[in-house]
Every structure is written in structure tokens, then in C-alpha cells.
Short mmCIF file of C-alpha atoms in Angstrom, two decimals:
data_model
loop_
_atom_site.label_atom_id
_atom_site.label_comp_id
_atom_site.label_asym_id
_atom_site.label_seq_id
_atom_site.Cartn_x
_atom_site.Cartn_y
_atom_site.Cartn_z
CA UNK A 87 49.32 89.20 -60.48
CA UNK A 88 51.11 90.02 -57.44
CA UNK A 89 49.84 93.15 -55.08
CA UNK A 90 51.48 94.85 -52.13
CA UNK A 91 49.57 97.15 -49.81
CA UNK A 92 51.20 99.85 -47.33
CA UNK A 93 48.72 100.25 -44.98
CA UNK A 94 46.28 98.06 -42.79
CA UNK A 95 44.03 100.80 -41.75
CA UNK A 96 40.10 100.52 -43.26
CA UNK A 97 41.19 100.83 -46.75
CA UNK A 98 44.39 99.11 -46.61
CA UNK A 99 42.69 95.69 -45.08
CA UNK A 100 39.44 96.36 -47.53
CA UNK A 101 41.63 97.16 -50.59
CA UNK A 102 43.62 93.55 -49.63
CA UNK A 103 40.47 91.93 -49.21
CA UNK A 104 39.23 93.53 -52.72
CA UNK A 105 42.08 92.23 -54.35
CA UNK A 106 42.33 89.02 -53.51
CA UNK A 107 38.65 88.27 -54.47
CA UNK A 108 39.92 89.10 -57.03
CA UNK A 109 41.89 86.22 -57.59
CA UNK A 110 45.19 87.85 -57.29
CA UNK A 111 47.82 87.32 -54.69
CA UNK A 112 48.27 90.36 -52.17
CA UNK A 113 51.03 91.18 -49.33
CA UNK A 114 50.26 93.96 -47.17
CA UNK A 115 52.66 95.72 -44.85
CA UNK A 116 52.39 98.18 -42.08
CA UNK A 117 54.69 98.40 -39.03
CA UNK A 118 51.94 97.79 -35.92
CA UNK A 119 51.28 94.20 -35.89
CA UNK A 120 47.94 94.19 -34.17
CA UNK A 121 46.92 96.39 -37.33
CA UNK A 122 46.49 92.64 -39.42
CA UNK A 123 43.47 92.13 -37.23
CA UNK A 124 41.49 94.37 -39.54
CA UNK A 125 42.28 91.77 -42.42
CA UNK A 126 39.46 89.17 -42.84
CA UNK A 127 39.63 85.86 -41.01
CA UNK A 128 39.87 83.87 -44.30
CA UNK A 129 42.74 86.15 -45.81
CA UNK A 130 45.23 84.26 -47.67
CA UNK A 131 47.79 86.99 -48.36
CA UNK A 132 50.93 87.75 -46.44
CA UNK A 133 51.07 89.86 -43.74
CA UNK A 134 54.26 91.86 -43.62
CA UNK A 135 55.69 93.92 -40.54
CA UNK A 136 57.79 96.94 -41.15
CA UNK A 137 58.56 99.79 -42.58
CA UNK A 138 56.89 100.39 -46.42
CA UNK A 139 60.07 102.38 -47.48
CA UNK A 140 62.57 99.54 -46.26
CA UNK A 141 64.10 97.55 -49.08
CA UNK A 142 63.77 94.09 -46.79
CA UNK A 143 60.08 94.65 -45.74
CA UNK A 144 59.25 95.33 -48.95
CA UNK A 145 61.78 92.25 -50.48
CA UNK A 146 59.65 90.16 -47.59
CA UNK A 147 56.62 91.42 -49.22
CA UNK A 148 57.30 89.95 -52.47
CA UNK A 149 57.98 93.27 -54.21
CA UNK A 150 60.82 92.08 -56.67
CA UNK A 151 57.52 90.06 -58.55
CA UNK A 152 54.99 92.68 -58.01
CA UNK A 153 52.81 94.25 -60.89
CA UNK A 154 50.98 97.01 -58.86
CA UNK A 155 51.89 98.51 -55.39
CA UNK A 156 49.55 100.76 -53.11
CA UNK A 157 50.65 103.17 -50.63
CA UNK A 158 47.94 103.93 -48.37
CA UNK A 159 49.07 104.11 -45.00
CA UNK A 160 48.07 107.48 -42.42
CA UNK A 161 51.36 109.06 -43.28
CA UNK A 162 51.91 111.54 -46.14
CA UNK A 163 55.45 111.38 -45.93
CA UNK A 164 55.65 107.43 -46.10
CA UNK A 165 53.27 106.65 -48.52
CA UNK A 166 54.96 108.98 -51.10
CA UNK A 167 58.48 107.36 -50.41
CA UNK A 168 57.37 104.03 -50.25
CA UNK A 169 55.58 104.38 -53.72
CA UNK A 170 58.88 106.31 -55.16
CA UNK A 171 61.13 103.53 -53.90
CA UNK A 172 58.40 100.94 -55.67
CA UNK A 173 58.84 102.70 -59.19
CA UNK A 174 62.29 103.54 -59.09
CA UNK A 175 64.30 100.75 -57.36
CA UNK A 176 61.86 97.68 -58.24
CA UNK A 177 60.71 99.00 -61.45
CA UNK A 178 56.85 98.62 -60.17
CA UNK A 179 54.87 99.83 -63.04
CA UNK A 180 51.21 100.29 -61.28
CA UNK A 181 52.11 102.76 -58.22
CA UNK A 182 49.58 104.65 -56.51
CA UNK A 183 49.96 106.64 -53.25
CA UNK A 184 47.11 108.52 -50.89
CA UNK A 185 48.00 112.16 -50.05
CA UNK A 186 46.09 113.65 -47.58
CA UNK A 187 47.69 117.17 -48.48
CA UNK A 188 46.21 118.09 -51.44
CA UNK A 189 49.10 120.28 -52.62
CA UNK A 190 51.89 117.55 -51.83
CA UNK A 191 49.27 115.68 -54.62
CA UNK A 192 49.68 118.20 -57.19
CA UNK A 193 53.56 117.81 -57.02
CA UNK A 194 53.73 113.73 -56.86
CA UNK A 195 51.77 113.70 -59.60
CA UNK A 196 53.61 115.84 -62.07
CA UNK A 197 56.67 113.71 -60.61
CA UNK A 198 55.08 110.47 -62.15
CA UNK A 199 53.28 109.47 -58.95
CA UNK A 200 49.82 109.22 -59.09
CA UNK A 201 47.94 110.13 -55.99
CA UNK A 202 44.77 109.64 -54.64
CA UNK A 203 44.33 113.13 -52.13
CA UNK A 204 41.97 112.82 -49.40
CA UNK A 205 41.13 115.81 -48.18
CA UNK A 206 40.31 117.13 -51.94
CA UNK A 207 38.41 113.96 -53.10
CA UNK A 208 35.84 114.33 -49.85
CA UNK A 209 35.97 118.21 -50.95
CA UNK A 210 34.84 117.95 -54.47
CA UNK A 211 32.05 115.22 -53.61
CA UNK A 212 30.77 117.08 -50.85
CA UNK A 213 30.42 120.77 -52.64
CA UNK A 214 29.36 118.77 -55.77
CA UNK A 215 25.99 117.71 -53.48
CA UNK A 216 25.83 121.32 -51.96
CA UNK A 217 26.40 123.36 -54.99
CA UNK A 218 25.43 121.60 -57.70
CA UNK A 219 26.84 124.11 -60.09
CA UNK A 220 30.36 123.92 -59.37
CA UNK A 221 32.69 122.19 -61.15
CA UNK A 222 33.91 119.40 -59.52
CA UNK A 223 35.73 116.53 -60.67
CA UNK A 224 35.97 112.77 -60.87
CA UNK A 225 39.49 112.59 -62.32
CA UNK A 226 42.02 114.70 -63.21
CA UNK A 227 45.28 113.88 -65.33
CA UNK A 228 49.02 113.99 -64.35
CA UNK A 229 49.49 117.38 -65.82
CA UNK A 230 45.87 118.78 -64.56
CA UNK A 231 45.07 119.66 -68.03
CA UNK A 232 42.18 117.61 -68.40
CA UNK A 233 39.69 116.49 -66.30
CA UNK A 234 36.54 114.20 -65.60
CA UNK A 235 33.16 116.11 -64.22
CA UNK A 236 29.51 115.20 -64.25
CA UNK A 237 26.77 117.52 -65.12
CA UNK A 238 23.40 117.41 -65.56
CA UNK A 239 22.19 118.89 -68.72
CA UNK A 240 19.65 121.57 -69.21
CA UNK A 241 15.93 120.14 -70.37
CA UNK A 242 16.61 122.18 -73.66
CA UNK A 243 19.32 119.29 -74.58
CA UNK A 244 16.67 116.58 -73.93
CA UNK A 245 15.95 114.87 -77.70
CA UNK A 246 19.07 116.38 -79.26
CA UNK A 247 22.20 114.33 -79.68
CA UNK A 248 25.08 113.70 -78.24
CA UNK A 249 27.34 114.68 -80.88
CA UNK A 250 25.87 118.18 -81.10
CA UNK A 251 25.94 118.95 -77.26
CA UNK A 252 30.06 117.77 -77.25
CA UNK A 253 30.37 120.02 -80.38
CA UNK A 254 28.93 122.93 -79.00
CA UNK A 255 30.40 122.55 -75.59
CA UNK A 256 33.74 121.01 -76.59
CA UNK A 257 33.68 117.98 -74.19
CA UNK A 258 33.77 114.00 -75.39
CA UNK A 259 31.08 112.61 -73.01
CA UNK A 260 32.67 109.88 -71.78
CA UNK A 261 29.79 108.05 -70.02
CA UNK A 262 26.45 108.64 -69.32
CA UNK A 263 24.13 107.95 -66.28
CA UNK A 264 20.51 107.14 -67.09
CA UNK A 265 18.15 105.50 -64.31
CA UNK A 266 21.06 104.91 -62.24
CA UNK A 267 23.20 102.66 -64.70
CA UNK A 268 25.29 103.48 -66.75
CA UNK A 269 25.97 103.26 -70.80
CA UNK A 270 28.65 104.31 -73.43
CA UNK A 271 27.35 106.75 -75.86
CA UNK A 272 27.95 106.40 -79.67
CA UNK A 273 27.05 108.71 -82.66
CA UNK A 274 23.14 108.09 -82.29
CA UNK A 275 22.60 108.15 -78.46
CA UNK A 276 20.22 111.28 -77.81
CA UNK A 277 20.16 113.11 -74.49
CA UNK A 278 16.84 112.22 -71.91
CA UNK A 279 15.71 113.81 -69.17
CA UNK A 280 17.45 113.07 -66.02
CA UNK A 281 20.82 111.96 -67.80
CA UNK A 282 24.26 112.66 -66.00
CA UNK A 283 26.69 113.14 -68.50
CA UNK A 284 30.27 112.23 -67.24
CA UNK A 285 32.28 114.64 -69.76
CA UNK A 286 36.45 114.79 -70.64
CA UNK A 287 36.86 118.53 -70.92
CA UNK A 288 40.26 120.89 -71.28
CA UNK A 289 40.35 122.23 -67.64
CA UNK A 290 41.15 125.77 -68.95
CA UNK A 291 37.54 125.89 -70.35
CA UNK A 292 35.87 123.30 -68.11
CA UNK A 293 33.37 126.12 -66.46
CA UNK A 294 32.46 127.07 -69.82
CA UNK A 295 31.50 124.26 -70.99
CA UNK A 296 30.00 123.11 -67.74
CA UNK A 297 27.67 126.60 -68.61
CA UNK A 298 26.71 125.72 -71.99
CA UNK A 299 25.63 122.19 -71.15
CA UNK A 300 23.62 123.53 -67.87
CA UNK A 301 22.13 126.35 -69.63
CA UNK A 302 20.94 124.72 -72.72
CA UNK A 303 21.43 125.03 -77.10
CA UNK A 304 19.12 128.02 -77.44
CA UNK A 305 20.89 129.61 -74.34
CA UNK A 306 22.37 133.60 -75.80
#
């Protein structure tokens, strides 16, 4: 498939680089031309100069033939426009746009945009290795209903399975971390000591359950 990149900052030229390894063609875009120099000496792509949100930069680009488009330039402001004028006036069906405001995140994404914000994906990893009890999660959906978190299970889980710990905390683990790889659980998988259980949980109760699993079955 076809990719187009705003951006040819770090993750801009590493994302291009990703996805043509990929085997996939790739176009990136971003209005400072010396900016291409960050894009690998055996890149293959196209290298577009302009403006993301301009129809003929982004024609250049190859947009018109484009399955997924990336907006992921140092600008809030273009990055969300380029990625609405993607979806809406190309009909781009993979859109995704970095936010660095995490609140400008929270509205794109209930627009239909789906965001990647910055400044609260660094937050949550960061208090997740201070305080290990806070909630903090991996992924959230659209509507911020539901969300991804890991959590380390109490040693009174350890032997019991999996089916029992989602039933009593109301979670679906969704994968599990064991000896640093990871595994899909099924109906006999039993918790072991040291897993990291990466659980889908209704946010309204996600500290709840985040409780019950950390405290343990026999936990009053």
C-alpha cells in the first residue's frame, strides 16, 4: 500500500524508513527541504516539499492512492488539519495525527481523528515506573470508555486462572507478559509469578479493578 508522512523530524524520517521495510511505498512531506536529510541514504520513497494541509503537496505526494496517512510534524495545529483534510477530502481511511496538547487529543478523537498525544503518552509511562500503582494506560478508545493498562498481579493470584481473576475483577486480559515475551491467554492459562497482565477494562471502574487484581482473591 501507499503511505504519506507529514513530518521529517526523528519520527517522521524513522516512521518512513519503518514503512518502507516494510515493503510498502511511502511519500513524506514537510515544508524545510534540508529536513529529507534525516531520511536514510538508501530511501526509495518520495520526498515532498510543502505544506501537509495543501491539496497539491499532498496530490504530489500521491494522496489520491493512499491507504494510510500520518501527521506527525512539530505543529499541533497542522498535523490535525492535514489529517482532517486526508479523511474528508481524499477519503483516507487509516489517519493518525500526533497532538502534543493532550486536551486538543481528547477532542480530535471524539471527532473521528485518532491521535497519538505526546506530552500524555511520556506522562503515563513515566508515573507508571514511579508509581507503580497508578493507573496508567497503553490505549485508550475514541470515546475514552475503555482502556488498555498493565498490572502486576498480587502473589495470591499466582496458580489460579485466568478466567477467575477477569471474573472477579471484570477485565478481559488481553495479553500477558511472562519472562519478557509475550502470550495470548485462553480458558486454561493460570497466573505465575512475575506475570504482567495487559487488561481491557471499563474506564469508569478501571481503579477498581486495578485494586482487586493488585491486592489479591482472598483480599476483604
Amino acid at each position: 500500500m501507499h503511505v504519506v508522512i507529514l513530518g521529517c523530524g526523528r519520527v517522521g524520517s524513522s516512521l518512513a524508513g519503518a514503512v518502507e521495510r516494510l515493503g510498502h511505498s511511502v511519500a513524506v512531506i514537510d515544508q524545510n527541504p534540508a529536513a529529507f536529510n534525516r531520511l536514510s541514504a538508501g530511501f526509495g520513497g518520495r520526498a515532498v516539499t510543502g505544506m501537509g494541509f495543501d491539496r497539491d503537496t499532498l496530490v504530489e505526494a500521491g494522496i489520491a492512492g493512499a491507504a494510510a496517512f500520518a501527521a506527525v510534524s512539530s505543529g499541533d495545529n497542522s498535523n490535525i488539519i492535514s489529517a482532517r483534510v486526508a479523511r474528508e477530502m481524499f477519503g483516507v481511511e487509516r489517519v493518525v495525527a500526533r497532538i502534543y496538547d493532550p486536551r486538543r487529543a481528547e477532542v480530535y478523537e471524539r471527532l473521528g481523528i485518532p491521535t497519538v498525544a505526546t506530552v500524555r503518552w511520556t506522562r503515563d509511562q513515566i508515573l507508571g515506573r514511579l508509581v507503580p500503582d497508578a493507573v496508567t494506560p497503553e490505549w485508550t478508545d475514541t470515546s475514552g470508555s475503555v482502556l488498555l493498562t498493565a498490572v502486576t498481579p498480587a502473589r495470591g493470584w499466582v496458580g489460579r486462572r485466568l478466567a477467575e481473576l477477569e471474573a472477579r475483577a471484570e477485565v478481559r486480559v488481553a495479553c500477558v507478559t511472562r519472562f519478557g515475551d509475550g502470550l495470548l491467554p485462553d480458558g486454561r492459562t493460570m497466573v505465575q509469578d512475575g506475570d504482567v497482565l495487559h487488561i481491557a477494562v471499563a474506564k469508569a471502574r478501571a481503579a477498581e479493578a486495578d485494586a482487586i487484581i493488585r491486592t489479591g482473591p482472598d483480599h476483604d
